[in-house]
mmCIF file of C-alpha atoms in Angstrom:
data_model
loop_
_atom_site.group_PDB
_atom_site.id
_atom_site.type_symbol
_atom_site.label_atom_id
_atom_site.label_comp_id
_atom_site.label_asym_id
_atom_site.label_seq_id
_atom_site.Cartn_x
_atom_site.Cartn_y
_atom_site.Cartn_z
ATOM 1 C CA UNK A 1 12.087 27.345 -4.004
ATOM 2 C CA UNK A 2 10.731 23.691 -3.781
ATOM 3 C CA UNK A 3 9.974 21.959 -0.300
ATOM 4 C CA UNK A 4 10.577 18.768 0.686
ATOM 5 C CA UNK A 5 10.392 16.954 3.733
ATOM 6 C CA UNK A 6 14.220 15.768 4.783
ATOM 7 C CA UNK A 7 15.281 12.698 7.021
ATOM 8 C CA UNK A 8 18.184 13.514 9.123
ATOM 9 C CA UNK A 9 18.520 10.618 11.478
ATOM 10 C CA UNK A 10 16.381 7.242 12.126
ATOM 11 C CA UNK A 11 13.499 7.733 14.411
ATOM 12 C CA UNK A 12 10.216 9.168 15.340
ATOM 13 C CA UNK A 13 8.125 11.264 13.464
ATOM 14 C CA UNK A 14 10.181 14.168 14.736
ATOM 15 C CA UNK A 15 13.431 13.189 12.805
ATOM 16 C CA UNK A 16 11.813 14.817 9.839
ATOM 17 C CA UNK A 17 11.877 18.142 8.854
ATOM 18 C CA UNK A 18 10.434 20.321 6.426
ATOM 19 C CA UNK A 19 12.619 22.364 4.369
ATOM 20 C CA UNK A 20 14.248 24.067 1.200
ATOM 21 C CA UNK A 21 15.620 22.221 -1.555
ATOM 22 C CA UNK A 22 16.833 22.836 -5.120
ATOM 23 C CA UNK A 23 15.609 20.735 -8.090
ATOM 24 C CA UNK A 24 17.918 21.114 -11.280
ATOM 25 C CA UNK A 25 17.177 20.208 -14.716
ATOM 26 C CA UNK A 26 16.245 16.645 -15.630
ATOM 27 C CA UNK A 27 19.087 14.689 -16.940
ATOM 28 C CA UNK A 28 18.592 11.945 -19.756
ATOM 29 C CA UNK A 29 15.764 9.852 -19.007
ATOM 30 C CA UNK A 30 14.436 12.109 -16.180
ATOM 31 C CA UNK A 31 11.092 14.394 -16.188
ATOM 32 C CA UNK A 32 10.756 17.122 -13.383
ATOM 33 C CA UNK A 33 7.430 16.971 -11.569
ATOM 34 C CA UNK A 34 5.368 19.465 -10.184
ATOM 35 C CA UNK A 35 3.749 17.484 -7.577
ATOM 36 C CA UNK A 36 0.046 18.513 -6.499
ATOM 37 C CA UNK A 37 -0.482 15.350 -4.068
ATOM 38 C CA UNK A 38 1.899 12.841 -1.963
ATOM 39 C CA UNK A 39 0.547 9.635 -0.675
ATOM 40 C CA UNK A 40 0.748 8.580 2.917
ATOM 41 C CA UNK A 41 2.054 4.817 3.094
ATOM 42 C CA UNK A 42 3.155 2.587 6.220
ATOM 43 C CA UNK A 43 6.224 1.726 3.880
ATOM 44 C CA UNK A 44 7.394 5.373 4.940
ATOM 45 C CA UNK A 45 7.487 4.942 8.260
ATOM 46 C CA UNK A 46 10.197 1.752 7.878
ATOM 47 C CA UNK A 47 12.304 4.233 6.004
ATOM 48 C CA UNK A 48 12.152 6.675 8.939
ATOM 49 C CA UNK A 49 12.935 4.626 11.271
ATOM 50 C CA UNK A 50 15.606 2.437 9.797
ATOM 51 C CA UNK A 51 13.593 -0.760 9.449
ATOM 52 C CA UNK A 52 14.149 -0.463 5.497
ATOM 53 C CA UNK A 53 17.957 1.441 5.824
ATOM 54 C CA UNK A 54 18.420 4.331 3.573
ATOM 55 C CA UNK A 55 21.821 6.825 3.355
ATOM 56 C CA UNK A 56 20.710 10.060 5.363
ATOM 57 C CA UNK A 57 20.008 12.421 4.749
ATOM 58 C CA UNK A 58 17.108 11.599 2.440
ATOM 59 C CA UNK A 59 13.616 13.281 1.119
ATOM 60 C CA UNK A 60 10.697 10.503 2.401
ATOM 61 C CA UNK A 61 7.969 8.418 0.077
ATOM 62 C CA UNK A 62 7.334 6.444 -2.778
ATOM 63 C CA UNK A 63 3.963 7.589 -4.094
ATOM 64 C CA UNK A 64 2.858 10.857 -5.714
ATOM 65 C CA UNK A 65 0.474 12.788 -8.656
ATOM 66 C CA UNK A 66 1.208 15.982 -10.433
ATOM 67 C CA UNK A 67 2.443 17.498 -13.864
ATOM 68 C CA UNK A 68 5.606 17.230 -16.005
ATOM 69 C CA UNK A 69 7.098 20.261 -16.113
ATOM 70 C CA UNK A 70 9.992 19.327 -18.085
ATOM 71 C CA UNK A 71 11.862 16.486 -19.875
ATOM 72 C CA UNK A 72 15.502 15.415 -20.481
ATOM 73 C CA UNK A 73 16.928 13.794 -23.523
ATOM 74 C CA UNK A 74 15.697 10.758 -24.360
ATOM 75 C CA UNK A 75 12.400 10.515 -23.263
ATOM 76 C CA UNK A 76 9.707 10.548 -25.633
ATOM 77 C CA UNK A 77 6.767 8.681 -23.689
ATOM 78 C CA UNK A 78 5.873 12.237 -22.057
ATOM 79 C CA UNK A 79 5.708 15.914 -22.377
ATOM 80 C CA UNK A 80 5.349 19.177 -20.150
ATOM 81 C CA UNK A 81 1.852 19.250 -19.289
ATOM 82 C CA UNK A 82 1.046 15.587 -18.937
ATOM 83 C CA UNK A 83 -0.635 14.550 -15.469
ATOM 84 C CA UNK A 84 1.611 11.519 -13.881
ATOM 85 C CA UNK A 85 1.271 9.686 -11.114
ATOM 86 C CA UNK A 86 3.694 6.959 -9.632
ATOM 87 C CA UNK A 87 4.401 4.546 -6.863
ATOM 88 C CA UNK A 88 7.993 3.298 -7.034
ATOM 89 C CA UNK A 89 11.671 3.698 -6.064
ATOM 90 C CA UNK A 90 13.609 6.060 -6.281
ATOM 91 C CA UNK A 91 12.144 7.523 -2.920
ATOM 92 C CA UNK A 92 11.554 11.346 -2.639
ATOM 93 C CA UNK A 93 7.821 11.938 -3.010
ATOM 94 C CA UNK A 94 7.140 14.366 0.032
ATOM 95 C CA UNK A 95 8.114 17.287 -2.067
ATOM 96 C CA UNK A 96 6.871 19.824 -4.072
ATOM 97 C CA UNK A 97 9.155 19.305 -6.990
ATOM 98 C CA UNK A 98 11.831 16.639 -7.763
ATOM 99 C CA UNK A 99 13.297 14.772 -10.694
ATOM 100 C CA UNK A 100 12.380 11.169 -11.664
ATOM 101 C CA UNK A 101 13.063 8.086 -14.158
ATOM 102 C CA UNK A 102 10.286 8.921 -17.009
ATOM 103 C CA UNK A 103 9.990 4.584 -16.800
ATOM 104 C CA UNK A 104 8.589 4.840 -13.441
ATOM 105 C CA UNK A 105 5.861 6.933 -14.243
ATOM 106 C CA UNK A 106 2.347 6.161 -15.421
ATOM 107 C CA UNK A 107 0.182 8.714 -17.392
ATOM 108 C CA UNK A 108 -3.183 9.206 -16.011
ATOM 109 C CA UNK A 109 -6.563 8.579 -17.996
ATOM 110 C CA UNK A 110 -8.877 11.180 -17.626
ATOM 111 C CA UNK A 111 -11.152 9.171 -15.314
ATOM 112 C CA UNK A 112 -8.302 9.347 -12.772
ATOM 113 C CA UNK A 113 -8.026 12.753 -11.166
ATOM 114 C CA UNK A 114 -4.748 13.683 -9.584
ATOM 115 C CA UNK A 115 -5.684 13.662 -6.042
ATOM 116 C CA UNK A 116 -7.265 10.132 -6.387
ATOM 117 C CA UNK A 117 -4.004 9.049 -8.374
ATOM 118 C CA UNK A 118 -2.072 10.151 -5.395
ATOM 119 C CA UNK A 119 -4.187 7.819 -2.947
ATOM 120 C CA UNK A 120 -4.569 4.827 -4.901
ATOM 121 C CA UNK A 121 -1.422 3.660 -6.644
ATOM 122 C CA UNK A 122 0.773 2.095 -4.315
ATOM 123 C CA UNK A 123 -2.133 0.611 -2.113
ATOM 124 C CA UNK A 124 -4.195 -0.281 -5.646
ATOM 125 C CA UNK A 125 -1.197 -1.667 -7.091
ATOM 126 C CA UNK A 126 -0.343 -3.719 -3.797
ATOM 127 C CA UNK A 127 -3.419 -5.143 -4.084
ATOM 128 C CA UNK A 128 -3.444 -5.388 -7.548
ATOM 129 C CA UNK A 129 -0.273 -8.074 -7.501
ATOM 130 C CA UNK A 130 -1.660 -9.674 -4.303
ATOM 131 C CA UNK A 131 -4.861 -10.965 -5.762
ATOM 132 C CA UNK A 132 -3.903 -11.344 -9.453
ATOM 133 C CA UNK A 133 -0.353 -12.783 -9.072
ATOM 134 C CA UNK A 134 1.107 -13.512 -5.561
ATOM 135 C CA UNK A 135 -2.283 -15.728 -5.032
ATOM 136 C CA UNK A 136 -4.565 -15.790 -7.994
ATOM 137 C CA UNK A 137 -7.920 -15.409 -6.028
ATOM 138 C CA UNK A 138 -10.869 -17.084 -8.074
ATOM 139 C CA UNK A 139 -14.466 -16.572 -7.576
ATOM 140 C CA UNK A 140 -15.725 -18.921 -5.147
ATOM 141 C CA UNK A 141 -12.642 -18.334 -2.570
ATOM 142 C CA UNK A 142 -13.155 -17.539 0.811
ATOM 143 C CA UNK A 143 -9.750 -15.620 2.293
ATOM 144 C CA UNK A 144 -8.993 -13.826 5.301
ATOM 145 C CA UNK A 145 -7.592 -10.309 5.240
ATOM 146 C CA UNK A 146 -6.213 -8.776 8.249
ATOM 147 C CA UNK A 147 -6.374 -4.986 8.984
ATOM 148 C CA UNK A 148 -9.588 -4.782 6.480
ATOM 149 C CA UNK A 149 -10.188 -0.875 7.099
ATOM 150 C CA UNK A 150 -7.027 0.021 6.619
ATOM 151 C CA UNK A 151 -5.901 1.790 2.919
ATOM 152 C CA UNK A 152 -5.247 -1.748 1.535
ATOM 153 C CA UNK A 153 -8.028 -3.471 2.985
ATOM 154 C CA UNK A 154 -10.492 -1.567 1.828
ATOM 155 C CA UNK A 155 -9.489 -1.339 -1.829
ATOM 156 C CA UNK A 156 -8.516 -5.190 -1.134
ATOM 157 C CA UNK A 157 -12.242 -6.086 0.328
ATOM 158 C CA UNK A 158 -13.712 -4.097 -3.322
ATOM 159 C CA UNK A 159 -11.748 -5.990 -6.042
ATOM 160 C CA UNK A 160 -12.461 -9.429 -4.232
ATOM 161 C CA UNK A 161 -15.876 -8.878 -4.273
ATOM 162 C CA UNK A 162 -15.468 -7.916 -7.947
ATOM 163 C CA UNK A 163 -13.861 -10.996 -8.430
ATOM 164 C CA UNK A 164 -16.762 -12.666 -6.525
ATOM 165 C CA UNK A 165 -14.763 -14.112 -3.101
ATOM 166 C CA UNK A 166 -15.927 -14.412 0.335
ATOM 167 C CA UNK A 167 -14.101 -11.692 2.685
ATOM 168 C CA UNK A 168 -13.243 -12.206 5.921
ATOM 169 C CA UNK A 169 -11.751 -9.316 7.904
ATOM 170 C CA UNK A 170 -9.942 -8.477 10.941
ATOM 171 C CA UNK A 171 -10.417 -5.018 12.413
ATOM 172 C CA UNK A 172 -9.777 -3.344 16.186
ATOM 173 C CA UNK A 173 -13.458 -0.770 16.548
ATOM 174 C CA UNK A 174 -17.061 -0.969 15.495
ATOM 175 C CA UNK A 175 -16.171 1.984 13.146
ATOM 176 C CA UNK A 176 -13.596 0.283 11.203
ATOM 177 C CA UNK A 177 -16.357 -2.714 10.970
ATOM 178 C CA UNK A 178 -18.699 -0.805 9.090
ATOM 179 C CA UNK A 179 -16.162 0.885 6.971
ATOM 180 C CA UNK A 180 -15.107 -2.724 6.220
ATOM 181 C CA UNK A 181 -18.570 -3.997 5.682
ATOM 182 C CA UNK A 182 -19.362 -0.924 3.403
ATOM 183 C CA UNK A 183 -16.650 -1.806 1.217
ATOM 184 C CA UNK A 184 -17.460 -5.972 0.607
ATOM 185 C CA UNK A 185 -15.778 -7.527 3.798
ATOM 186 C CA UNK A 186 -18.460 -10.451 4.508
ATOM 187 C CA UNK A 187 -17.671 -11.754 8.305
ATOM 188 C CA UNK A 188 -15.866 -9.081 10.575
ATOM 189 C CA UNK A 189 -13.728 -10.248 13.148
ATOM 190 C CA UNK A 190 -12.497 -8.215 16.086
ATOM 191 C CA UNK A 191 -8.948 -9.051 16.200
ATOM 192 C CA UNK A 192 -8.248 -7.518 19.813
ATOM 193 C CA UNK A 193 -11.291 -9.384 21.490
ATOM 194 C CA UNK A 194 -12.012 -12.602 19.919
ATOM 195 C CA UNK A 195 -10.039 -15.664 18.762
ATOM 196 C CA UNK A 196 -9.296 -15.066 14.835
ATOM 197 C CA UNK A 197 -8.605 -18.474 13.888
ATOM 198 C CA UNK A 198 -11.318 -19.816 15.845
ATOM 199 C CA UNK A 199 -13.509 -17.501 14.514
ATOM 200 C CA UNK A 200 -12.215 -18.437 10.856
ATOM 201 C CA UNK A 201 -13.061 -22.029 11.164
ATOM 202 C CA UNK A 202 -16.397 -21.253 12.316
ATOM 203 C CA UNK A 203 -17.045 -19.413 9.354
ATOM 204 C CA UNK A 204 -15.698 -22.022 7.178
ATOM 205 C CA UNK A 205 -17.108 -25.058 8.990
ATOM 206 C CA UNK A 206 -14.102 -25.941 10.155
ATOM 207 C CA UNK A 207 -12.175 -25.951 6.808
ATOM 208 C CA UNK A 208 -9.943 -22.688 6.889
ATOM 209 C CA UNK A 209 -9.103 -20.230 4.123
ATOM 210 C CA UNK A 210 -6.875 -20.991 1.011
ATOM 211 C CA UNK A 211 -4.928 -17.958 1.736
ATOM 212 C CA UNK A 212 -4.544 -15.123 4.535
ATOM 213 C CA UNK A 213 -3.039 -11.551 3.499
ATOM 214 C CA UNK A 214 -1.522 -10.070 6.645
ATOM 215 C CA UNK A 215 0.197 -6.627 6.433
ATOM 216 C CA UNK A 216 -0.106 -6.290 10.319
ATOM 217 C CA UNK A 217 3.148 -8.910 11.102
ATOM 218 C CA UNK A 218 4.132 -10.218 14.364
ATOM 219 C CA UNK A 219 0.891 -9.751 16.446
ATOM 220 C CA UNK A 220 -1.101 -11.279 13.807
ATOM 221 C CA UNK A 221 1.184 -14.298 12.763
ATOM 222 C CA UNK A 222 -0.167 -17.133 14.665
ATOM 223 C CA UNK A 223 -3.944 -16.504 13.824
ATOM 224 C CA UNK A 224 -3.239 -16.121 10.655
ATOM 225 C CA UNK A 225 -1.060 -19.314 10.297
ATOM 226 C CA UNK A 226 -4.088 -21.185 12.111
ATOM 227 C CA UNK A 227 -6.840 -19.981 9.751
ATOM 228 C CA UNK A 228 -5.043 -21.323 6.568
ATOM 229 C CA UNK A 229 -6.530 -24.994 5.428
ATOM 230 C CA UNK A 230 -3.970 -27.357 4.244
ATOM 231 C CA UNK A 231 -1.459 -26.346 2.071
ATOM 232 C CA UNK A 232 -2.983 -22.675 2.299
ATOM 233 C CA UNK A 233 -0.784 -19.636 1.633
ATOM 234 C CA UNK A 234 0.304 -17.243 4.192
ATOM 235 C CA UNK A 235 1.193 -13.590 2.317
ATOM 236 C CA UNK A 236 2.409 -11.793 4.534
ATOM 237 C CA UNK A 237 3.085 -8.072 2.999
ATOM 238 C CA UNK A 238 3.367 -5.444 5.775
ATOM 239 C CA UNK A 239 4.478 -5.366 9.658
ATOM 240 C CA UNK A 240 2.514 -2.594 11.255
ATOM 241 C CA UNK A 241 2.997 -4.163 14.725
ATOM 242 C CA UNK A 242 6.370 -5.315 14.371
ATOM 243 C CA UNK A 243 8.503 -7.645 11.837
ATOM 244 C CA UNK A 244 8.325 -11.810 12.198
ATOM 245 C CA UNK A 245 11.824 -12.896 13.431
ATOM 246 C CA UNK A 246 13.357 -16.020 14.408
ATOM 247 C CA UNK A 247 10.966 -18.099 12.594
ATOM 248 C CA UNK A 248 11.006 -21.933 13.000
ATOM 249 C CA UNK A 249 10.008 -23.683 9.217
ATOM 250 C CA UNK A 250 9.050 -26.567 10.860
ATOM 251 C CA UNK A 251 5.978 -25.192 11.975
ATOM 252 C CA UNK A 252 4.635 -24.661 8.514
ATOM 253 C CA UNK A 253 4.975 -28.384 8.528
ATOM 254 C CA UNK A 254 3.295 -29.232 11.520
ATOM 255 C CA UNK A 255 0.369 -26.786 10.507
ATOM 256 C CA UNK A 256 -0.419 -28.888 7.391
ATOM 257 C CA UNK A 257 2.358 -28.250 5.143
ATOM 258 C CA UNK A 258 1.709 -24.526 4.752
ATOM 259 C CA UNK A 259 3.304 -22.347 1.959
ATOM 260 C CA UNK A 260 4.671 -18.331 3.439
ATOM 261 C CA UNK A 261 5.590 -15.462 1.169
ATOM 262 C CA UNK A 262 6.918 -11.807 1.760
ATOM 263 C CA UNK A 263 6.250 -10.386 -1.358
ATOM 264 C CA UNK A 264 6.860 -6.582 -2.052
ATOM 265 C CA UNK A 265 5.221 -4.227 -5.024
ATOM 266 C CA UNK A 266 8.766 -2.925 -5.759
ATOM 267 C CA UNK A 267 9.603 -6.755 -7.012
ATOM 268 C CA UNK A 268 6.070 -7.225 -8.583
ATOM 269 C CA UNK A 269 6.546 -3.565 -10.591
ATOM 270 C CA UNK A 270 10.182 -3.636 -11.453
ATOM 271 C CA UNK A 271 9.831 -4.089 -15.550
ATOM 272 C CA UNK A 272 8.360 -1.313 -16.995
ATOM 273 C CA UNK A 273 5.679 -4.202 -18.629
ATOM 274 C CA UNK A 274 4.647 -5.096 -15.167
ATOM 275 C CA UNK A 275 4.378 -1.419 -13.840
ATOM 276 C CA UNK A 276 1.759 -0.745 -17.011
ATOM 277 C CA UNK A 277 -0.253 -4.004 -16.506
ATOM 278 C CA UNK A 278 -0.514 -3.523 -12.751
ATOM 279 C CA UNK A 279 -1.903 0.210 -12.990
ATOM 280 C CA UNK A 280 -3.836 -1.004 -16.229
ATOM 281 C CA UNK A 281 -5.729 -3.499 -13.867
ATOM 282 C CA UNK A 282 -6.303 -0.486 -11.140
ATOM 283 C CA UNK A 283 -7.629 1.780 -13.524
ATOM 284 C CA UNK A 284 -9.953 -0.976 -14.877
ATOM 285 C CA UNK A 285 -11.143 -1.967 -11.001
ATOM 286 C CA UNK A 286 -11.616 1.599 -10.275
ATOM 287 C CA UNK A 287 -13.722 1.782 -13.548
ATOM 288 C CA UNK A 288 -15.735 -0.892 -12.962
ATOM 289 C CA UNK A 289 -16.870 0.619 -9.576
ATOM 290 C CA UNK A 290 -13.828 0.228 -7.073
ATOM 291 C CA UNK A 291 -13.845 3.354 -4.735
ATOM 292 C CA UNK A 292 -10.744 5.266 -3.229
ATOM 293 C CA UNK A 293 -11.579 6.846 -0.069
ATOM 294 C CA UNK A 294 -9.478 9.192 0.664
ATOM 295 C CA UNK A 295 -10.371 10.036 4.642
ATOM 296 C CA UNK A 296 -6.993 12.176 5.840
ATOM 297 C CA UNK A 297 -5.573 14.936 4.078
ATOM 298 C CA UNK A 298 -2.678 16.710 5.624
ATOM 299 C CA UNK A 299 -0.525 19.547 4.576
ATOM 300 C CA UNK A 300 2.889 18.447 3.687
ATOM 301 C CA UNK A 301 4.511 20.695 6.095
ATOM 302 C CA UNK A 302 2.566 18.505 8.492
ATOM 303 C CA UNK A 303 4.368 15.468 7.742
ATOM 304 C CA UNK A 304 5.063 14.370 11.260
ATOM 305 C CA UNK A 305 1.795 14.585 12.820
ATOM 306 C CA UNK A 306 0.360 12.615 9.706
ATOM 307 C CA UNK A 307 3.387 10.124 10.804
ATOM 308 C CA UNK A 308 2.064 10.259 14.422
ATOM 309 C CA UNK A 309 -1.514 9.182 13.263
ATOM 310 C CA UNK A 310 -0.715 6.464 11.108
ATOM 311 C CA UNK A 311 1.186 4.820 13.886
ATOM 312 C CA UNK A 312 -1.304 4.867 16.368
ATOM 313 C CA UNK A 313 -3.835 3.751 13.922
ATOM 314 C CA UNK A 314 -5.956 6.976 13.508
ATOM 315 C CA UNK A 315 -6.066 6.428 9.512
ATOM 316 C CA UNK A 316 -8.713 4.538 7.654
ATOM 317 C CA UNK A 317 -8.419 3.951 3.924
ATOM 318 C CA UNK A 318 -5.993 6.424 1.999
ATOM 319 C CA UNK A 319 -4.076 9.459 3.698
ATOM 320 C CA UNK A 320 -2.532 12.235 1.297
ATOM 321 C CA UNK A 321 -0.391 15.512 1.755
ATOM 322 C CA UNK A 322 -1.755 18.435 -0.231
ATOM 323 C CA UNK A 323 1.261 19.930 -1.677
#
């Protein structure tokens, strides 16, 4: 019998239950996967809490890697035995087996292990679209990355160094500062005891930065905006501290005709073409030396504890479930 982590009502981690599920045969255009590893991502908490509403009950999760077990009619791109990964809807990744549309899957190259793939696809493709398409970072740019020691942050620091950018990163502890530095962060700011914008101005000789990448949200908004140079871009791609609400657009004009965007990976990989291009760019970056740090591993049955640790900011780098 297959196993899955199901959410029966929105709320804290305790609303998740590890239980038996039935997985049928794949229909037309579908693939049945036997999953070896599942990725844990902050977006999972948004689905669990109802911040991103889902009809209950549902199987949580958007990222996993495993082996194709069977294919439905019309599926020519994959065959049983192929190693694949994904980081996209439909939701349902926290499972030992599942059905998924073939066009959401990416075939893994020999150079990428199944375990590594489960810890890199969602965060890595997020970094890809942020740095290459939302604001195309150029060699010589100086950027601010909020929460530089998180899963997305550690990948972003490395990718930014591959581009040739200077990275200013915020962290909350000495341990996380060391991790960010080891992955290419040039300047560290402790967001819990330093004035972020003031430090950014000091580092940039008063100029500010052209772009801020912010996955924290409510608590870092002011510091992020005040770190931008005129006509700079504020990229809000997450809300770990809570969503930004009731924002007065006049603030953008007062602070220098700033731009603001709230992009999502789902939009940037909605088409098959964009999904494949994003994954290919990620694989290329890994081939050039970008390291994926899987710093936490949990059994899938321990999803409740994993969510508690994630929300308490006890995790760094990537986290996976071992199925």
